[in-house]
């Protein structure tokens, strides 16, 4: 990976899901704009805040997909992230493990 680029593997959330009240929502239902979670699998040398293995929140509308050895990944810049979730960030009792 070069510069400030990230290679992430998108979570498999494309199928059916349940609402908070337990209602089953089919995969074909129209949903408003939603952000998506993904796992970081590679980072460029200029990436400062994300490490391999972190989970990141991004806008799936602004993505560039690439296929490597039959596996689909998303390529993006570090500045396109909305949040990062990592176990290493949970150092205090009031920490959520997320940062923007």
XYZ file of N, CA and C in Angstrom:
300
model
N 0.847 -1.170 0.000
C 0.000 0.000 0.000
C 0.892 1.232 0.000
N 0.440 2.246 -0.706
C 1.213 3.474 -0.821
C 0.564 4.615 -0.054
N 1.393 5.543 0.402
C 0.984 6.816 0.988
C -0.049 6.652 2.104
N -1.220 7.292 1.972
C -2.233 7.272 3.042
C -3.392 6.348 2.698
N -3.140 5.309 1.938
C -4.196 4.393 1.511
C -4.400 3.263 2.514
N -5.646 2.788 2.565
C -6.031 1.644 3.384
C -6.684 0.603 2.506
N -6.456 -0.654 2.797
C -7.159 -1.743 2.146
C -7.991 -2.417 3.230
N -9.318 -2.458 3.028
C -10.214 -2.999 4.050
C -11.089 -4.088 3.457
N -11.499 -5.011 4.328
C -12.421 -6.079 3.940
C -13.765 -5.746 4.576
N -14.766 -5.569 3.737
C -16.083 -5.158 4.204
C -16.759 -6.276 4.984
N -17.415 -5.900 6.089
C -18.186 -6.863 6.864
C -19.335 -7.374 6.023
N -19.725 -8.613 6.243
C -20.812 -9.197 5.463
C -22.144 -8.824 6.102
N -22.669 -7.655 5.772
C -23.934 -7.205 6.303
C -24.952 -6.998 5.203
N -24.791 -7.718 4.108
C -25.630 -7.527 2.935
C -26.941 -8.293 2.996
N -27.070 -9.230 3.912
C -28.255 -10.077 3.958
C -29.363 -9.500 4.821
N -30.234 -10.390 5.264
C -31.327 -9.973 6.134
C -30.771 -9.504 7.466
N -31.504 -8.611 8.114
C -31.113 -8.125 9.433
C -32.358 -7.899 10.269
N -32.165 -7.693 11.561
C -33.291 -7.452 12.475
C -33.199 -6.044 13.034
N -34.364 -5.433 13.210
C -34.424 -4.117 13.833
C -34.258 -4.270 15.337
N -34.165 -3.146 16.035
C -34.033 -3.191 17.488
C -35.234 -3.835 18.153
N -36.414 -3.765 17.518
C -37.623 -4.366 18.070
C -37.826 -5.805 17.655
N -36.908 -6.373 16.870
C -36.999 -7.766 16.478
C -37.677 -8.011 15.142
N -37.996 -6.948 14.392
C -38.638 -7.112 13.089
C -37.589 -7.509 12.062
N -37.876 -8.542 11.271
C -36.976 -9.015 10.233
C -37.065 -8.089 9.023
N -35.926 -7.527 8.597
C -35.870 -6.635 7.444
C -35.178 -7.389 6.315
N -35.870 -7.632 5.180
C -35.256 -8.393 4.091
C -34.125 -7.612 3.424
N -33.232 -8.328 2.759
C -32.087 -7.709 2.094
C -32.512 -6.789 0.960
N -33.702 -7.007 0.408
C -34.158 -6.194 -0.723
C -34.841 -4.906 -0.299
N -35.016 -4.679 1.002
C -35.688 -3.471 1.483
C -34.823 -2.245 1.219
N -35.471 -1.165 0.791
C -34.759 0.087 0.545
C -34.384 0.717 1.883
N -33.120 1.066 2.022
C -32.612 1.646 3.258
C -31.973 2.976 2.920
N -32.120 3.942 3.800
C -31.462 5.233 3.611
C -29.955 5.079 3.647
N -29.269 6.172 3.462
C -27.818 6.150 3.445
C -27.279 5.689 4.792
N -26.447 4.652 4.778
C -25.880 4.086 5.992
C -24.374 3.983 5.837
N -23.676 4.142 6.931
C -22.247 3.903 6.941
C -22.011 2.416 7.188
N -20.842 1.927 6.819
C -20.541 0.503 6.930
C -19.245 0.291 7.712
N -19.141 -0.859 8.368
C -17.931 -1.243 9.097
C -17.090 -2.164 8.226
N -15.777 -2.090 8.388
C -14.855 -2.958 7.663
C -13.619 -3.192 8.524
N -12.886 -4.251 8.214
C -11.646 -4.561 8.924
C -10.456 -4.168 8.061
N -9.487 -3.500 8.641
C -8.293 -3.057 7.928
C -7.365 -4.248 7.739
N -6.946 -4.496 6.483
C -6.037 -5.609 6.201
C -4.660 -5.134 5.754
N -4.531 -3.868 5.318
C -3.230 -3.323 4.930
C -3.285 -1.799 5.012
N -2.139 -1.184 5.351
C -2.060 0.270 5.451
C -0.811 0.767 4.738
N -0.879 1.987 4.225
C 0.269 2.626 3.595
C 1.225 3.183 4.639
N 2.423 3.590 4.193
C 3.443 4.054 5.140
C 3.123 5.409 5.767
N 2.214 6.200 5.201
C 1.874 7.507 5.762
C 0.584 7.496 6.577
N 0.009 6.353 6.826
C -1.198 6.251 7.650
C -0.770 6.401 9.109
N -1.422 7.324 9.839
C -0.987 7.651 11.197
C -1.854 7.068 12.300
N -3.150 6.903 12.076
C -4.050 6.578 13.182
C -4.673 5.194 13.119
N -4.418 4.445 12.077
C -5.056 3.142 11.892
C -3.984 2.074 11.763
N -4.245 0.916 12.363
C -3.341 -0.225 12.235
C -4.101 -1.413 11.662
N -3.365 -2.373 11.138
C -3.967 -3.597 10.616
C -4.731 -4.283 11.740
N -5.952 -4.718 11.451
C -6.790 -5.383 12.435
C -7.841 -4.467 13.042
N -7.687 -3.152 12.908
C -8.695 -2.219 13.414
C -9.962 -2.320 12.575
N -11.093 -1.948 13.190
C -12.356 -1.859 12.451
C -12.626 -0.393 12.199
N -13.014 -0.065 10.969
C -13.237 1.330 10.593
C -14.646 1.517 10.050
N -15.164 2.722 10.237
C -16.479 3.098 9.751
C -16.290 4.032 8.571
N -16.935 3.722 7.438
C -16.764 4.512 6.226
C -18.073 4.581 5.453
N -18.115 5.460 4.468
C -19.279 5.626 3.617
C -19.142 4.698 2.408
N -20.007 3.694 2.271
C -19.873 2.745 1.160
C -20.154 3.360 -0.209
N -20.735 4.546 -0.249
C -20.962 5.215 -1.540
C -19.654 5.700 -2.149
N -18.683 6.049 -1.313
C -17.396 6.585 -1.764
C -16.318 5.529 -1.653
N -16.420 4.476 -2.432
C -15.446 3.398 -2.321
C -14.932 2.977 -3.685
N -13.743 2.420 -3.673
C -13.148 1.840 -4.864
C -12.895 0.373 -4.551
N -13.598 -0.506 -5.236
C -13.453 -1.933 -4.969
C -12.330 -2.514 -5.814
N -11.640 -3.483 -5.225
C -10.566 -4.185 -5.918
C -10.640 -5.651 -5.498
N -10.318 -6.542 -6.414
C -10.338 -7.973 -6.128
C -8.912 -8.499 -6.152
N -8.509 -9.155 -5.061
C -7.171 -9.726 -4.943
C -7.324 -11.202 -4.618
N -6.843 -12.059 -5.522
C -6.922 -13.516 -5.360
C -8.344 -13.981 -5.066
N -9.305 -13.395 -5.744
C -10.693 -13.810 -5.625
C -11.442 -13.237 -4.434
N -10.807 -12.380 -3.651
C -11.444 -11.768 -2.483
C -11.646 -10.282 -2.767
N -12.860 -9.780 -2.501
C -13.176 -8.372 -2.758
C -12.751 -7.514 -1.571
N -12.038 -6.430 -1.852
C -11.599 -5.463 -0.850
C -12.043 -4.073 -1.281
N -11.949 -3.129 -0.343
C -12.241 -1.729 -0.632
C -10.964 -0.939 -0.382
N -10.607 -0.085 -1.327
C -9.424 0.756 -1.238
C -9.878 2.178 -0.954
N -9.277 2.828 0.052
C -9.686 4.189 0.404
C -8.532 4.952 1.031
N -8.733 6.257 1.186
C -7.768 7.106 1.876
C -8.111 7.167 3.358
N -7.109 7.431 4.175
C -7.334 7.531 5.616
C -8.308 8.657 5.947
N -8.275 9.734 5.208
C -9.155 10.878 5.496
C -10.627 10.588 5.203
N -10.937 9.498 4.497
C -12.319 9.141 4.192
C -12.985 8.334 5.306
N -12.267 8.046 6.375
C -12.827 7.291 7.497
C -13.674 8.202 8.375
N -14.709 7.634 8.973
C -15.555 8.369 9.907
C -15.228 8.021 11.354
N -14.786 6.788 11.627
C -14.436 6.366 12.983
C -13.553 5.128 12.918
N -12.831 4.882 14.015
C -11.985 3.703 14.135
C -12.303 3.031 15.460
N -12.481 1.726 15.444
C -12.713 0.948 16.667
C -11.544 -0.014 16.821
N -10.873 0.059 17.985
C -9.715 -0.798 18.206
C -9.590 -1.121 19.684
N -9.194 -2.349 19.986
C -8.985 -2.767 21.369
C -7.863 -1.960 22.018
N -6.850 -1.561 21.269
C -5.718 -0.838 21.829
C -6.099 0.554 22.315
N -7.271 1.064 21.926
C -7.711 2.399 22.327
C -8.478 2.397 23.634
N -8.758 1.244 24.194
C -9.551 1.145 25.411
C -8.644 1.124 26.630
N -8.004 2.262 26.924
C -7.056 2.330 28.026
C -7.670 2.773 29.339
N -8.776 3.504 29.312
C -9.383 4.002 30.541
C -10.793 3.462 30.675
N -11.373 3.674 31.849
C -12.723 3.169 32.108
C -13.786 3.892 31.310
N -13.573 5.174 30.989
C -14.575 5.937 30.257
C -14.366 5.912 28.744
N -13.403 5.141 28.276
C -13.113 5.065 26.852
C -14.096 4.150 26.135
N -14.530 4.574 24.952
C -15.439 3.747 24.158
C -14.687 2.874 23.169
N -13.407 3.170 22.930
C -12.647 2.432 21.939
C -12.827 2.993 20.548
N -13.614 4.057 20.434
C -13.849 4.690 19.139
C -13.237 6.077 19.147
N -12.712 6.500 18.025
C -12.282 7.892 17.890
C -12.533 8.332 16.470
N -12.683 9.624 16.299
C -12.967 10.199 14.981
C -11.776 10.936 14.450
